PDB file of C-alpha atoms in Angstrom:
ATOM      1  CA  MET A   5      75.719 143.286 105.883  1.00 41.00           C
ATOM      2  CA  LYS A   6      76.856 139.673 106.089  1.00 49.00           C
ATOM      3  CA  ARG A   7      80.578 139.406 106.619  1.00 52.00           C
ATOM      4  CA  PHE A   8      82.623 137.646 103.905  1.00 51.00           C
ATOM      5  CA  TRP A   9      84.502 135.621 106.497  1.00 58.00           C
ATOM      6  CA  ASN A  10      83.445 134.106 109.760  1.00 61.00           C
ATOM      7  CA  TRP A  11      85.978 132.015 111.618  1.00 61.00           C
ATOM      8  CA  ARG A  12      83.246 130.493 113.760  1.00 66.00           C
ATOM      9  CA  SER A  13      81.638 128.991 110.657  1.00 70.00           C
ATOM     10  CA  GLN A  14      82.690 125.381 110.112  1.00 72.00           C
ATOM     11  CA  ALA A  15      82.069 125.634 106.372  1.00 72.00           C
ATOM     12  CA  TRP A  16      84.252 128.754 106.104  1.00 72.00           C
ATOM     13  CA  ARG A  17      87.060 127.136 108.092  1.00 72.00           C
ATOM     14  CA  GLY A  18      86.871 124.091 105.847  1.00 75.00           C
ATOM     15  CA  ARG A  19      87.223 126.193 102.704  1.00 79.00           C
ATOM     16  CA  ALA A  20      90.045 128.192 104.251  1.00 79.00           C
ATOM     17  CA  PHE A  21      92.031 125.062 105.165  1.00 80.00           C
ATOM     18  CA  GLN A  22      91.457 123.627 101.688  1.00 84.00           C
ATOM     19  CA  LEU A  23      92.765 126.814 100.049  1.00 87.00           C
ATOM     20  CA  LEU A  24      95.759 126.807 102.394  1.00 87.00           C
ATOM     21  CA  ALA A  25      96.522 123.164 101.587  1.00 88.00           C
ATOM     22  CA  LEU A  26      96.226 123.893  97.863  1.00 85.00           C
ATOM     23  CA  ALA A  27      98.566 126.871  98.150  1.00 89.00           C
ATOM     24  CA  CYS A  28     101.116 124.758 100.029  1.00 90.00           C
ATOM     25  CA  LEU A  29     100.899 122.018  97.401  1.00 87.00           C
ATOM     26  CA  ILE A  30     101.399 124.474  94.546  1.00 88.00           C
ATOM     27  CA  THR A  31     104.360 126.030  96.352  1.00 89.00           C
ATOM     28  CA  LEU A  32     105.925 122.620  96.945  1.00 86.00           C
ATOM     29  CA  VAL A  33     105.530 121.589  93.306  1.00 80.00           C
ATOM     30  CA  TRP A  34     106.975 124.901  92.127  1.00 83.00           C
ATOM     31  CA  TRP A  35     109.955 124.553  94.493  1.00 83.00           C
ATOM     32  CA  LEU A  36     110.659 120.982  93.381  1.00 76.00           C
ATOM     33  CA  ALA A  37     110.452 121.910  89.685  1.00 73.00           C
ATOM     34  CA  SER A  38     112.646 124.980  90.122  1.00 75.00           C
ATOM     35  CA  ASN A  39     115.211 123.144  92.221  1.00 78.00           C
ATOM     36  CA  THR A  40     115.353 120.256  89.758  1.00 71.00           C
ATOM     37  CA  ALA A  41     115.819 122.616  86.799  1.00 68.00           C
ATOM     38  CA  GLN A  42     118.651 124.453  88.565  1.00 73.00           C
ATOM     39  CA  ASN A  43     120.439 121.218  89.467  1.00 73.00           C
ATOM     40  CA  LEU A  44     120.152 119.904  85.919  1.00 66.00           C
ATOM     41  CA  LYS A  45     121.482 123.168  84.517  1.00 68.00           C
ATOM     42  CA  ALA A  46     124.396 123.175  86.976  1.00 71.00           C
ATOM     43  CA  ARG A  47     125.408 119.707  85.797  1.00 68.00           C
ATOM     44  CA  GLY A  48     125.100 120.600  82.134  1.00 64.00           C
ATOM     45  CA  ILE A  49     122.094 118.332  81.571  1.00 65.00           C
ATOM     46  CA  GLN A  50     119.534 119.587  79.081  1.00 65.00           C
ATOM     47  CA  SER A  51     115.958 119.815  80.271  1.00 67.00           C
ATOM     48  CA  GLY A  52     112.596 120.932  78.968  1.00 74.00           C
ATOM     49  CA  PHE A  53     110.021 119.665  76.516  1.00 83.00           C
ATOM     50  CA  ASP A  54     111.483 121.374  73.442  1.00 83.00           C
ATOM     51  CA  PHE A  55     112.658 117.969  72.173  1.00 87.00           C
ATOM     52  CA  LEU A  56     109.050 117.094  71.327  1.00 90.00           C
ATOM     53  CA  THR A  57     109.249 119.230  68.163  1.00 90.00           C
ATOM     54  CA  GLN A  58     112.457 117.553  66.951  1.00 91.00           C
ATOM     55  CA  PRO A  59     112.518 114.626  64.483  1.00 91.00           C
ATOM     56  CA  ALA A  60     112.228 111.321  66.331  1.00 90.00           C
ATOM     57  CA  GLY A  61     114.677 109.420  64.160  1.00 88.00           C
ATOM     58  CA  PHE A  62     113.089 106.010  64.743  1.00 89.00           C
ATOM     59  CA  ASP A  63     110.260 104.004  63.243  1.00 90.00           C
ATOM     60  CA  ILE A  64     107.267 102.443  64.986  1.00 89.00           C
ATOM     61  CA  GLY A  65     106.516  98.915  63.885  1.00 83.00           C
ATOM     62  CA  GLU A  66     102.786  99.085  64.584  1.00 85.00           C
ATOM     63  CA  SER A  67     100.688 102.237  64.602  1.00 85.00           C
ATOM     64  CA  LEU A  68      97.126 103.345  63.902  1.00 85.00           C
ATOM     65  CA  MET A  69      98.473 106.549  62.335  1.00 86.00           C
ATOM     66  CA  THR A  70     101.015 107.059  59.601  1.00 88.00           C
ATOM     67  CA  PHE A  71     104.420 107.564  61.187  1.00 89.00           C
ATOM     68  CA  SER A  72     107.974 107.712  59.877  1.00 89.00           C
ATOM     69  CA  SER A  73     111.381 108.456  61.363  1.00 88.00           C
ATOM     70  CA  THR A  74     111.208 112.052  60.118  1.00 90.00           C
ATOM     71  CA  ASP A  75     108.141 112.810  62.242  1.00 91.00           C
ATOM     72  CA  THR A  76     108.503 114.544  65.594  1.00 93.00           C
ATOM     73  CA  TYR A  77     108.657 113.100  69.089  1.00 93.00           C
ATOM     74  CA  TRP A  78     105.204 114.397  69.978  1.00 93.00           C
ATOM     75  CA  GLN A  79     103.805 112.493  67.008  1.00 94.00           C
ATOM     76  CA  ALA A  80     105.609 109.388  68.256  1.00 93.00           C
ATOM     77  CA  PHE A  81     104.023 109.827  71.688  1.00 94.00           C
ATOM     78  CA  LEU A  82     100.642 110.285  70.009  1.00 94.00           C
ATOM     79  CA  ALA A  83     101.124 107.031  68.091  1.00 94.00           C
ATOM     80  CA  GLY A  84     102.036 105.283  71.355  1.00 93.00           C
ATOM     81  CA  LEU A  85      98.965 106.764  73.057  1.00 94.00           C
ATOM     82  CA  LEU A  86      96.706 105.501  70.257  1.00 94.00           C
ATOM     83  CA  ASN A  87      98.240 102.039  70.580  1.00 94.00           C
ATOM     84  CA  THR A  88      97.601 102.118  74.336  1.00 94.00           C
ATOM     85  CA  LEU A  89      93.994 103.215  73.821  1.00 94.00           C
ATOM     86  CA  ARG A  90      93.501 100.531  71.193  1.00 94.00           C
ATOM     87  CA  VAL A  91      94.485  97.649  73.439  1.00 95.00           C
ATOM     88  CA  ALA A  92      92.812  99.165  76.521  1.00 95.00           C
ATOM     89  CA  LEU A  93      89.414  99.700  74.906  1.00 95.00           C
ATOM     90  CA  LEU A  94      89.339  96.313  73.197  1.00 95.00           C
ATOM     91  CA  GLY A  95      90.604  94.696  76.390  1.00 95.00           C
ATOM     92  CA  ILE A  96      87.830  96.269  78.470  1.00 95.00           C
ATOM     93  CA  VAL A  97      85.181  94.948  76.080  1.00 96.00           C
ATOM     94  CA  LEU A  98      86.677  91.451  75.902  1.00 96.00           C
ATOM     95  CA  ALA A  99      87.296  91.247  79.664  1.00 96.00           C
ATOM     96  CA  SER A 100      83.690  92.307  80.345  1.00 95.00           C
ATOM     97  CA  LEU A 101      82.242  89.663  78.020  1.00 95.00           C
ATOM     98  CA  VAL A 102      84.456  86.845  79.292  1.00 96.00           C
ATOM     99  CA  GLY A 103      83.954  87.958  82.895  1.00 95.00           C
ATOM    100  CA  LEU A 104      80.176  87.956  82.444  1.00 94.00           C
ATOM    101  CA  ALA A 105      80.194  84.454  80.954  1.00 93.00           C
ATOM    102  CA  VAL A 106      82.469  83.067  83.660  1.00 95.00           C
ATOM    103  CA  GLY A 107      80.659  84.858  86.495  1.00 93.00           C
ATOM    104  CA  VAL A 108      77.279  83.553  85.382  1.00 91.00           C
ATOM    105  CA  GLY A 109      78.764  80.109  84.789  1.00 91.00           C
ATOM    106  CA  ARG A 110      79.937  79.917  88.403  1.00 90.00           C
ATOM    107  CA  LEU A 111      76.350  80.404  89.569  1.00 88.00           C
ATOM    108  CA  GLY A 112      74.810  77.894  87.169  1.00 81.00           C
ATOM    109  CA  GLY A 113      73.552  74.438  87.999  1.00 78.00           C
ATOM    110  CA  ASN A 114      75.844  72.598  85.586  1.00 84.00           C
ATOM    111  CA  VAL A 115      78.588  71.003  87.679  1.00 90.00           C
ATOM    112  CA  LEU A 116      81.065  70.728  84.787  1.00 91.00           C
ATOM    113  CA  ALA A 117      80.600  74.338  83.669  1.00 90.00           C
ATOM    114  CA  LYS A 118      80.833  75.562  87.252  1.00 92.00           C
ATOM    115  CA  GLY A 119      84.041  73.615  87.803  1.00 92.00           C
ATOM    116  CA  LEU A 120      85.612  74.913  84.600  1.00 94.00           C
ATOM    117  CA  CYS A 121      84.703  78.507  85.430  1.00 93.00           C
ATOM    118  CA  THR A 122      86.076  78.172  88.957  1.00 93.00           C
ATOM    119  CA  SER A 123      89.314  76.661  87.624  1.00 94.00           C
ATOM    120  CA  TYR A 124      89.637  79.509  85.139  1.00 95.00           C
ATOM    121  CA  VAL A 125      89.270  82.151  87.849  1.00 95.00           C
ATOM    122  CA  GLU A 126      91.756  80.499  90.200  1.00 94.00           C
ATOM    123  CA  LEU A 127      94.307  79.891  87.448  1.00 94.00           C
ATOM    124  CA  PHE A 128      94.333  83.256  85.704  1.00 95.00           C
ATOM    125  CA  ARG A 129      94.136  85.511  88.747  1.00 92.00           C
ATOM    126  CA  ASN A 130      96.900  83.651  90.626  1.00 94.00           C
ATOM    127  CA  VAL A 131      99.476  83.566  87.823  1.00 94.00           C
ATOM    128  CA  PRO A 132     101.431  86.853  87.479  1.00 95.00           C
ATOM    129  CA  LEU A 133     100.299  88.941  84.529  1.00 95.00           C
ATOM    130  CA  LEU A 134     103.817  89.417  83.173  1.00 94.00           C
ATOM    131  CA  LEU A 135     104.282  85.650  83.018  1.00 95.00           C
ATOM    132  CA  GLN A 136     100.965  85.278  81.188  1.00 95.00           C
ATOM    133  CA  LEU A 137     101.999  87.902  78.622  1.00 95.00           C
ATOM    134  CA  LEU A 138     105.288  86.111  77.996  1.00 95.00           C
ATOM    135  CA  LEU A 139     103.510  82.767  77.625  1.00 94.00           C
ATOM    136  CA  TRP A 140     101.053  84.167  75.095  1.00 94.00           C
ATOM    137  CA  TYR A 141     103.868  85.847  73.179  1.00 94.00           C
ATOM    138  CA  LEU A 142     105.891  82.627  73.038  1.00 93.00           C
ATOM    139  CA  LEU A 143     102.786  80.778  71.878  1.00 92.00           C
ATOM    140  CA  PHE A 144     102.275  83.146  68.951  1.00 91.00           C
ATOM    141  CA  THR A 145     105.936  83.401  67.949  1.00 90.00           C
ATOM    142  CA  GLU A 146     107.188  79.867  68.594  1.00 89.00           C
ATOM    143  CA  VAL A 147     104.294  77.399  68.483  1.00 89.00           C
ATOM    144  CA  LEU A 148     102.316  78.743  65.522  1.00 89.00           C
ATOM    145  CA  PRO A 149     103.470  77.735  62.031  1.00 89.00           C
ATOM    146  CA  ALA A 150     105.398  79.954  59.657  1.00 87.00           C
ATOM    147  CA  ALA A 151     103.615  82.074  57.054  1.00 83.00           C
ATOM    148  CA  ASP A 152     104.186  79.542  54.227  1.00 82.00           C
ATOM    149  CA  SER A 153     102.239  76.912  56.204  1.00 85.00           C
ATOM    150  CA  ALA A 154      99.796  79.169  58.048  1.00 87.00           C
ATOM    151  CA  TRP A 155      96.617  77.806  59.561  1.00 89.00           C
ATOM    152  CA  ARG A 156      93.627  78.834  57.477  1.00 89.00           C
ATOM    153  CA  LEU A 157      89.962  79.113  58.346  1.00 88.00           C
ATOM    154  CA  GLY A 158      88.168  80.438  55.299  1.00 87.00           C
ATOM    155  CA  PRO A 159      89.668  83.856  54.452  1.00 88.00           C
ATOM    156  CA  VAL A 160      91.473  84.094  57.831  1.00 90.00           C
ATOM    157  CA  PHE A 161      95.149  83.117  58.251  1.00 90.00           C
ATOM    158  CA  LEU A 162      96.987  82.514  61.531  1.00 90.00           C
ATOM    159  CA  SER A 163     100.759  82.155  61.694  1.00 89.00           C
ATOM    160  CA  LYS A 164     103.840  83.474  63.458  1.00 88.00           C
ATOM    161  CA  GLY A 165     103.338  86.682  61.517  1.00 86.00           C
ATOM    162  CA  GLY A 166      99.991  87.295  63.217  1.00 88.00           C
ATOM    163  CA  LEU A 167      96.311  87.061  62.355  1.00 90.00           C
ATOM    164  CA  SER A 168      95.340  88.173  58.838  1.00 89.00           C
ATOM    165  CA  TYR A 169      91.707  88.770  57.895  1.00 88.00           C
ATOM    166  CA  PRO A 170      89.642  90.515  55.169  1.00 88.00           C
ATOM    167  CA  TRP A 171      89.289  94.283  55.368  1.00 84.00           C
ATOM    168  CA  PRO A 172      87.275  96.728  53.246  1.00 83.00           C
ATOM    169  CA  ASP A 173      89.277  98.805  50.775  1.00 76.00           C
ATOM    170  CA  PHE A 174      87.928 102.307  50.068  1.00 69.00           C
ATOM    171  CA  GLN A 175      90.778 103.599  47.906  1.00 67.00           C
ATOM    172  CA  SER A 176      88.912 103.027  44.664  1.00 59.00           C
ATOM    173  CA  GLY A 177      85.940 105.055  45.906  1.00 59.00           C
ATOM    174  CA  ALA A 178      83.707 102.016  46.314  1.00 61.00           C
ATOM    175  CA  ALA A 179      83.751  99.574  49.195  1.00 64.00           C
ATOM    176  CA  ALA A 180      85.613  96.444  48.038  1.00 80.00           C
ATOM    177  CA  TRP A 181      86.931  93.710  50.265  1.00 83.00           C
ATOM    178  CA  ASN A 182      90.671  93.142  50.348  1.00 83.00           C
ATOM    179  CA  PHE A 183      91.250  89.464  51.126  1.00 86.00           C
ATOM    180  CA  PRO A 184      94.543  88.140  52.504  1.00 88.00           C
ATOM    181  CA  ARG A 185      96.449  85.602  50.452  1.00 86.00           C
ATOM    182  CA  GLN A 186      99.393  83.373  51.120  1.00 82.00           C
ATOM    183  CA  GLY A 187     102.581  84.787  49.638  1.00 78.00           C
ATOM    184  CA  GLU A 188     106.003  83.238  49.330  1.00 74.00           C
ATOM    185  CA  PHE A 189     107.360  84.669  52.569  1.00 77.00           C
ATOM    186  CA  ALA A 190     104.378  86.281  54.283  1.00 82.00           C
ATOM    187  CA  ILE A 191     100.607  86.677  54.221  1.00 85.00           C
ATOM    188  CA  GLU A 192      99.804  89.488  51.805  1.00 85.00           C
ATOM    189  CA  GLY A 193      96.742  91.728  51.598  1.00 84.00           C
ATOM    190  CA  GLY A 194      93.873  92.245  54.012  1.00 83.00           C
ATOM    191  CA  ALA A 195      94.441  93.521  57.538  1.00 85.00           C
ATOM    192  CA  SER A 196      96.463  91.877  60.267  1.00 87.00           C
ATOM    193  CA  LEU A 197      97.040  91.799  64.007  1.00 90.00           C
ATOM    194  CA  THR A 198     100.633  91.387  65.125  1.00 91.00           C
ATOM    195  CA  PRO A 199     101.684  88.687  67.617  1.00 93.00           C
ATOM    196  CA  GLU A 200     102.648  91.418  70.099  1.00 93.00           C
ATOM    197  CA  PHE A 201      99.205  93.001  69.991  1.00 94.00           C
ATOM    198  CA  MET A 202      97.360  89.675  70.251  1.00 94.00           C
ATOM    199  CA  ALA A 203      99.527  88.497  73.144  1.00 95.00           C
ATOM    200  CA  LEU A 204      98.972  91.736  75.030  1.00 95.00           C
ATOM    201  CA  LEU A 205      95.232  91.825  74.321  1.00 95.00           C
ATOM    202  CA  LEU A 206      94.617  88.234  75.354  1.00 95.00           C
ATOM    203  CA  GLY A 207      96.889  88.464  78.384  1.00 95.00           C
ATOM    204  CA  LEU A 208      95.270  91.626  79.732  1.00 96.00           C
ATOM    205  CA  SER A 209      91.713  90.550  78.906  1.00 96.00           C
ATOM    206  CA  LEU A 210      91.831  87.035  80.319  1.00 96.00           C
ATOM    207  CA  TYR A 211      93.681  88.165  83.439  1.00 97.00           C
ATOM    208  CA  THR A 212      91.227  90.996  84.133  1.00 96.00           C
ATOM    209  CA  ALA A 213      88.238  88.786  83.248  1.00 96.00           C
ATOM    210  CA  ALA A 214      89.101  86.479  86.153  1.00 95.00           C
ATOM    211  CA  PHE A 215      88.645  89.382  88.583  1.00 96.00           C
ATOM    212  CA  ALA A 216      85.635  90.742  86.699  1.00 95.00           C
ATOM    213  CA  ALA A 217      83.942  87.338  86.960  1.00 95.00           C
ATOM    214  CA  GLU A 218      84.134  87.488  90.746  1.00 94.00           C
ATOM    215  CA  VAL A 219      82.741  91.024  90.742  1.00 94.00           C
ATOM    216  CA  ILE A 220      79.800  89.976  88.569  1.00 93.00           C
ATOM    217  CA  ARG A 221      79.174  86.828  90.612  1.00 92.00           C
ATOM    218  CA  ALA A 222      79.088  88.846  93.834  1.00 92.00           C
ATOM    219  CA  GLY A 223      76.767  91.405  92.255  1.00 90.00           C
ATOM    220  CA  LEU A 224      74.314  88.747  91.122  1.00 90.00           C
ATOM    221  CA  GLN A 225      74.366  87.091  94.526  1.00 89.00           C
ATOM    222  CA  ALA A 226      73.496  90.455  96.099  1.00 88.00           C
ATOM    223  CA  VAL A 227      70.157  90.489  94.274  1.00 86.00           C
ATOM    224  CA  PRO A 228      67.397  89.155  96.567  1.00 86.00           C
ATOM    225  CA  PRO A 229      66.272  85.638  95.516  1.00 84.00           C
ATOM    226  CA  GLY A 230      62.670  86.829  95.524  1.00 84.00           C
ATOM    227  CA  GLN A 231      63.309  88.824  92.359  1.00 85.00           C
ATOM    228  CA  ALA A 232      64.175  85.680  90.399  1.00 80.00           C
ATOM    229  CA  GLU A 233      61.246  83.835  91.922  1.00 80.00           C
ATOM    230  CA  ALA A 234      58.870  86.605  90.898  1.00 86.00           C
ATOM    231  CA  ALA A 235      60.268  86.516  87.364  1.00 82.00           C
ATOM    232  CA  ALA A 236      59.727  82.757  87.214  1.00 81.00           C
ATOM    233  CA  VAL A 237      56.104  83.213  88.336  1.00 82.00           C
ATOM    234  CA  LEU A 238      55.626  85.664  85.459  1.00 83.00           C
ATOM    235  CA  GLY A 239      56.828  83.000  83.029  1.00 83.00           C
ATOM    236  CA  LEU A 240      60.252  84.425  82.224  1.00 83.00           C
ATOM    237  CA  SER A 241      62.931  81.945  81.216  1.00 81.00           C
ATOM    238  CA  ARG A 242      66.215  81.717  83.111  1.00 82.00           C
ATOM    239  CA  ALA A 243      68.033  83.728  80.429  1.00 81.00           C
ATOM    240  CA  GLN A 244      65.310  86.383  80.414  1.00 85.00           C
ATOM    241  CA  THR A 245      65.406  86.590  84.195  1.00 85.00           C
ATOM    242  CA  LEU A 246      69.153  87.113  84.125  1.00 83.00           C
ATOM    243  CA  ARG A 247      69.026  89.729  81.358  1.00 83.00           C
ATOM    244  CA  LEU A 248      65.905  91.661  82.381  1.00 84.00           C
ATOM    245  CA  VAL A 249      65.843  91.338  86.167  1.00 85.00           C
ATOM    246  CA  GLN A 250      69.043  90.202  87.872  1.00 85.00           C
ATOM    247  CA  LEU A 251      71.707  92.031  85.866  1.00 86.00           C
ATOM    248  CA  PRO A 252      69.974  95.445  85.936  1.00 86.00           C
ATOM    249  CA  LEU A 253      69.498  95.168  89.692  1.00 86.00           C
ATOM    250  CA  ALA A 254      73.080  94.010  90.220  1.00 87.00           C
ATOM    251  CA  LEU A 255      74.610  96.935  88.324  1.00 86.00           C
ATOM    252  CA  ARG A 256      74.761  99.246  91.339  1.00 86.00           C
ATOM    253  CA  VAL A 257      76.901  96.628  93.093  1.00 88.00           C
ATOM    254  CA  ILE A 258      78.952  95.677  90.031  1.00 91.00           C
ATOM    255  CA  ILE A 259      79.890  99.054  88.534  1.00 91.00           C
ATOM    256  CA  PRO A 260      82.138 100.541  91.295  1.00 90.00           C
ATOM    257  CA  PRO A 261      84.478  97.522  91.657  1.00 92.00           C
ATOM    258  CA  MET A 262      84.351  96.920  87.903  1.00 94.00           C
ATOM    259  CA  THR A 263      85.663 100.450  87.405  1.00 93.00           C
ATOM    260  CA  ASN A 264      88.725  99.479  89.423  1.00 94.00           C
ATOM    261  CA  GLN A 265      89.285  96.489  87.137  1.00 95.00           C
ATOM    262  CA  TYR A 266      89.090  98.702  84.058  1.00 95.00           C
ATOM    263  CA  LEU A 267      91.621 101.075  85.610  1.00 94.00           C
ATOM    264  CA  ASN A 268      93.909  98.154  86.429  1.00 94.00           C
ATOM    265  CA  LEU A 269      93.686  96.861  82.877  1.00 95.00           C
ATOM    266  CA  THR A 270      94.623 100.253  81.442  1.00 94.00           C
ATOM    267  CA  LYS A 271      97.570 100.680  83.789  1.00 93.00           C
ATOM    268  CA  ASN A 272      98.718  97.077  83.323  1.00 94.00           C
ATOM    269  CA  SER A 273      99.016  97.751  79.589  1.00 93.00           C
ATOM    270  CA  SER A 274     102.342  99.410  80.457  1.00 92.00           C
ATOM    271  CA  LEU A 275     103.759  95.859  80.627  1.00 93.00           C
ATOM    272  CA  ALA A 276     103.559  95.851  76.833  1.00 92.00           C
ATOM    273  CA  VAL A 277     107.194  96.922  76.739  1.00 91.00           C
ATOM    274  CA  ALA A 278     108.136  93.384  77.882  1.00 92.00           C
ATOM    275  CA  ILE A 279     106.883  91.830  74.627  1.00 92.00           C
ATOM    276  CA  GLY A 280     107.774  94.637  72.226  1.00 90.00           C
ATOM    277  CA  TYR A 281     104.380  96.235  71.665  1.00 93.00           C
ATOM    278  CA  PRO A 282     104.926  99.954  70.915  1.00 92.00           C
ATOM    279  CA  ASP A 283     102.704 101.553  73.543  1.00 92.00           C
ATOM    280  CA  VAL A 284     103.340 104.940  75.138  1.00 93.00           C
ATOM    281  CA  VAL A 285     105.824 103.463  77.666  1.00 93.00           C
ATOM    282  CA  SER A 286     107.853 101.824  74.912  1.00 93.00           C
ATOM    283  CA  ILE A 287     107.945 105.085  72.938  1.00 93.00           C
ATOM    284  CA  ALA A 288     109.036 106.943  76.068  1.00 93.00           C
ATOM    285  CA  ASN A 289     111.870 104.458  76.706  1.00 92.00           C
ATOM    286  CA  THR A 290     113.170 104.910  73.172  1.00 92.00           C
ATOM    287  CA  SER A 291     112.913 108.688  73.523  1.00 92.00           C
ATOM    288  CA  ILE A 292     114.864 108.601  76.795  1.00 91.00           C
ATOM    289  CA  ASN A 293     117.656 106.589  75.186  1.00 90.00           C
ATOM    290  CA  GLN A 294     117.945 109.070  72.320  1.00 90.00           C
ATOM    291  CA  THR A 295     117.442 112.394  74.098  1.00 87.00           C
ATOM    292  CA  GLY A 296     118.353 111.775  77.722  1.00 82.00           C
ATOM    293  CA  ARG A 297     115.177 113.615  78.832  1.00 84.00           C
ATOM    294  CA  ALA A 298     114.204 110.997  81.396  1.00 84.00           C
ATOM    295  CA  LEU A 299     112.310 113.323  83.719  1.00 83.00           C
ATOM    296  CA  GLU A 300     110.268 114.827  80.896  1.00 86.00           C
ATOM    297  CA  CYS A 301     109.393 111.465  79.332  1.00 91.00           C
ATOM    298  CA  ILE A 302     108.393 109.961  82.676  1.00 91.00           C
ATOM    299  CA  THR A 303     106.262 113.034  83.328  1.00 89.00           C
ATOM    300  CA  LEU A 304     104.497 112.484  80.004  1.00 92.00           C
ATOM    301  CA  ILE A 305     103.847 108.829  80.876  1.00 94.00           C
ATOM    302  CA  MET A 306     102.386 109.831  84.236  1.00 92.00           C
ATOM    303  CA  ALA A 307     100.204 112.481  82.596  1.00 92.00           C
ATOM    304  CA  VAL A 308      98.904 110.009  80.010  1.00 93.00           C
ATOM    305  CA  TYR A 309      97.911 107.345  82.526  1.00 94.00           C
ATOM    306  CA  LEU A 310      96.471 109.944  84.885  1.00 92.00           C
ATOM    307  CA  LEU A 311      94.320 111.314  82.068  1.00 93.00           C
ATOM    308  CA  LEU A 312      93.178 107.845  81.020  1.00 93.00           C
ATOM    309  CA  SER A 313      92.355 106.869  84.604  1.00 92.00           C
ATOM    310  CA  LEU A 314      90.415 110.053  85.326  1.00 92.00           C
ATOM    311  CA  SER A 315      88.495 109.735  82.042  1.00 93.00           C
ATOM    312  CA  THR A 316      87.590 106.118  82.769  1.00 92.00           C
ATOM    313  CA  SER A 317      86.483 106.984  86.297  1.00 91.00           C
ATOM    314  CA  ALA A 318      84.366 109.890  85.051  1.00 91.00           C
ATOM    315  CA  LEU A 319      82.631 107.815  82.368  1.00 91.00           C
ATOM    316  CA  MET A 320      81.951 104.937  84.734  1.00 90.00           C
ATOM    317  CA  GLY A 321      80.687 107.408  87.336  1.00 88.00           C
ATOM    318  CA  LEU A 322      78.186 108.796  84.832  1.00 88.00           C
ATOM    319  CA  TYR A 323      77.061 105.289  83.949  1.00 86.00           C
ATOM    320  CA  ASN A 324      76.774 104.400  87.628  1.00 84.00           C
ATOM    321  CA  ARG A 325      74.509 107.393  88.305  1.00 84.00           C
ATOM    322  CA  ARG A 326      72.391 106.491  85.285  1.00 80.00           C
ATOM    323  CA  ALA A 327      72.024 102.893  86.471  1.00 74.00           C
ATOM    324  CA  ALA A 328      71.046 104.123  89.945  1.00 69.00           C
ATOM    325  CA  LEU A 329      68.373 106.399  88.477  1.00 54.00           C
ATOM    326  CA  ILE A 330      66.971 103.551  86.384  1.00 51.00           C
ATOM    327  CA  GLU A 331      66.797 101.346  89.463  1.00 48.00           C
ATOM    328  CA  ARG A 332      64.829 103.925  91.444  1.00 47.00           C
TER     329      ARG A 332
END
């Protein structure tokens, strides 16, 4: 009969050391949590996550879900999480599109376009992100006109109050468009994007796009020139060559570093607190001020960003394996 353990086996020793390291880590975490709880109790400081079921007592200015001050803290954290996901997902899409355009532009033959794209990359990636967010926020809140003199492009209004645009209304049972209109003090009707959301979205997207452009440029340069030459012999245009030949081949080089940029964008969204956008960090700060549960709220923030990062990595890993299979 084959023995369950064999110390001479390298694979068995590896598993044994891994289990030992895991046991030590669990013990350390348990000791830290227990010691912290005892110290907090000795000093008369409340601890625990029971506050999540209590009424929050504050409103959230911008939320994808209906929220009022009578709702609980866990609902407030959920609203903050949805706001974080909203700006992160839209930012990833916008940063990818802008990064693709700029990355391709840097490889083009047009001297003016190449110079503009290079200037964009050097400017946006060398100016601190926090400063860019503040500049965008000041632009939307100070430079734009007031609501009574808003800029208008068809049914779209842009003012210090944000961007207002038509939105379908399904309350009557049939799809009808709700168009914004200029009121006495504000733009009424339709849907709107707040200055805080637009400043955060543009700041994160344009900053990340500068790094994404370099990733895409490097990926395209990694494709052997013979591939483009073969496509030209077959009669493909330059745009067709880029879309059908170069980009698919460059994906295996682009996806891993691009995943890092997506992770950075998601984590950088925590700077939203600087311009007043109610993301999960902003909700946690308000909760800390009201409940004093700093350790618990920080733990929730860490758990949220860890979950978002792991989910993004897993999805991009699946896409990377799919792209590698297509290439083979």
